[in-house]
CSV table of C-alpha atoms in Angstrom, one decimal:
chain,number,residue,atom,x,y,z
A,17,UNK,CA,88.6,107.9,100.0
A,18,UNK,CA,87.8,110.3,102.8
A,19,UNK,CA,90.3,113.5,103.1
A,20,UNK,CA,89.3,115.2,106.5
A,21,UNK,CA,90.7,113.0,109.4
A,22,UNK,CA,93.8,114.6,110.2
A,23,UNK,CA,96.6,111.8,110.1
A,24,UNK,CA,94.3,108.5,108.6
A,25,UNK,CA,94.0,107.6,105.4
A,26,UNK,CA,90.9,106.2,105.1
A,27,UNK,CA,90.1,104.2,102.2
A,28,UNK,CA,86.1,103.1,102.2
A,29,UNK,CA,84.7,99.7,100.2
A,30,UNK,CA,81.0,98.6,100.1
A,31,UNK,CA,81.3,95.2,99.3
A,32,UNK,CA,80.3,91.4,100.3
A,33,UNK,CA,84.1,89.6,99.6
A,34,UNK,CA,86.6,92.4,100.9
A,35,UNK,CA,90.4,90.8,99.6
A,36,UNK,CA,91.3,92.3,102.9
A,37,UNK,CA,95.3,92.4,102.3
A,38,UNK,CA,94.4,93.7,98.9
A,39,UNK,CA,92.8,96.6,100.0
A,40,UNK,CA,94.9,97.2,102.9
A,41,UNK,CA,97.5,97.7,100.2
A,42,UNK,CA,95.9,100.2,98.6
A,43,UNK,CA,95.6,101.8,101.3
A,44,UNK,CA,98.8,101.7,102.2
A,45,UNK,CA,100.5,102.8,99.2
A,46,UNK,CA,98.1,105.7,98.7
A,47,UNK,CA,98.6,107.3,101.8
A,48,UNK,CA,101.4,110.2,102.6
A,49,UNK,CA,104.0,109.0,104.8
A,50,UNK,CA,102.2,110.8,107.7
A,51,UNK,CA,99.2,109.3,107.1
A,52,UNK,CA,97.8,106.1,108.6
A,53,UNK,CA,96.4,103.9,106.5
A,54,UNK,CA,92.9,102.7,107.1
A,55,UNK,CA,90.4,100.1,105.4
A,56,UNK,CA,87.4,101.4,106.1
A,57,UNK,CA,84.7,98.1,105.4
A,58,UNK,CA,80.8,97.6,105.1
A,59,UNK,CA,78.8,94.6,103.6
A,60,UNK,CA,75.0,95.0,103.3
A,61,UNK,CA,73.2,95.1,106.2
A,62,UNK,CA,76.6,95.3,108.2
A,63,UNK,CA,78.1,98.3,110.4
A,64,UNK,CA,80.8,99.7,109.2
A,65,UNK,CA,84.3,98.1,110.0
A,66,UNK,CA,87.8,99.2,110.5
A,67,UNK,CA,90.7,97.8,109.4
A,68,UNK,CA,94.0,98.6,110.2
A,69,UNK,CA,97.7,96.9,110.8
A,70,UNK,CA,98.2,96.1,114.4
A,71,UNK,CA,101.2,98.8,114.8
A,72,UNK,CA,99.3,101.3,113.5
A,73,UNK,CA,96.3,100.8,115.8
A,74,UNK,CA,98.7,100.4,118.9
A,75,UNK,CA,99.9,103.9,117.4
A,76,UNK,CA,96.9,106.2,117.6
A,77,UNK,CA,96.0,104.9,121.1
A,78,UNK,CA,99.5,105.6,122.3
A,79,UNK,CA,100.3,109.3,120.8
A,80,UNK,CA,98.2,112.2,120.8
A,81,UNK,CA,96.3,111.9,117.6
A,82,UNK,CA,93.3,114.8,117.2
A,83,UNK,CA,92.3,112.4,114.3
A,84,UNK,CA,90.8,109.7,117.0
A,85,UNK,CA,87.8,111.9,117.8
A,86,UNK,CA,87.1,112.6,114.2
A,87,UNK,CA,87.4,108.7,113.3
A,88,UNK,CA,85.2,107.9,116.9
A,89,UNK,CA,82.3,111.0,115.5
A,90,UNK,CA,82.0,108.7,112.7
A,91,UNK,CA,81.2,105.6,113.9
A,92,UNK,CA,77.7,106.0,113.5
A,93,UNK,CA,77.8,107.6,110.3
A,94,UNK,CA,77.9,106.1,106.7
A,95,UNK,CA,81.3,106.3,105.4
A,96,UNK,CA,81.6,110.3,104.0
A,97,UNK,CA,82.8,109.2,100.7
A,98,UNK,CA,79.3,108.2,99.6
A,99,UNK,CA,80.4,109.5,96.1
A,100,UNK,CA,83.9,108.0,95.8
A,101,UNK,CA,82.9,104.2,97.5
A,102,UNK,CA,84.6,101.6,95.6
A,103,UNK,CA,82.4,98.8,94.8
A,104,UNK,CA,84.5,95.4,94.5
């Protein structure tokens, strides 16, 4: 789980089957109400992936979230909870 975007909730899994709805679950339930929820996905030899519900995507790019550049600085980079990866 990473803790410094302001308003996501990103949850990060390292794994080759994601149960997609699964972990969007988790996500879901442990994020604070003003949190988005965010699956943050990598298999081997894969870029990372995000994965998020449709409304909540149409909702960062239509408010003024300071989160986006924070989530866009870390497209490049491996997820930041190297420590706390969830291996499924």
């Amino acid at each position: 789980v990473v803790h410094n975007i302001p308003g996501l909730h990103l949850e990060c899994k390292f794994t080759e089957k994601l149960r997609l709805y699964d972990a969007l679950a988790q996500a879901t339930n442990d994020a604070k109400p003003e949190e988005i929820p965010v699956v943050a996905h990598r298999a081997n030899n894969k870029k990372w992936v995000a994965i998020l519900d449709l409304e909540q995507f149409i909702k960062i790019f239509t408010s003024d979230n300071r989160g986006i550049q924070a989530a866009v600085n870390l497209h490049h980079q491996p997820c930041p909870a190297q420590a706390s990866q969830h291996r499924d």
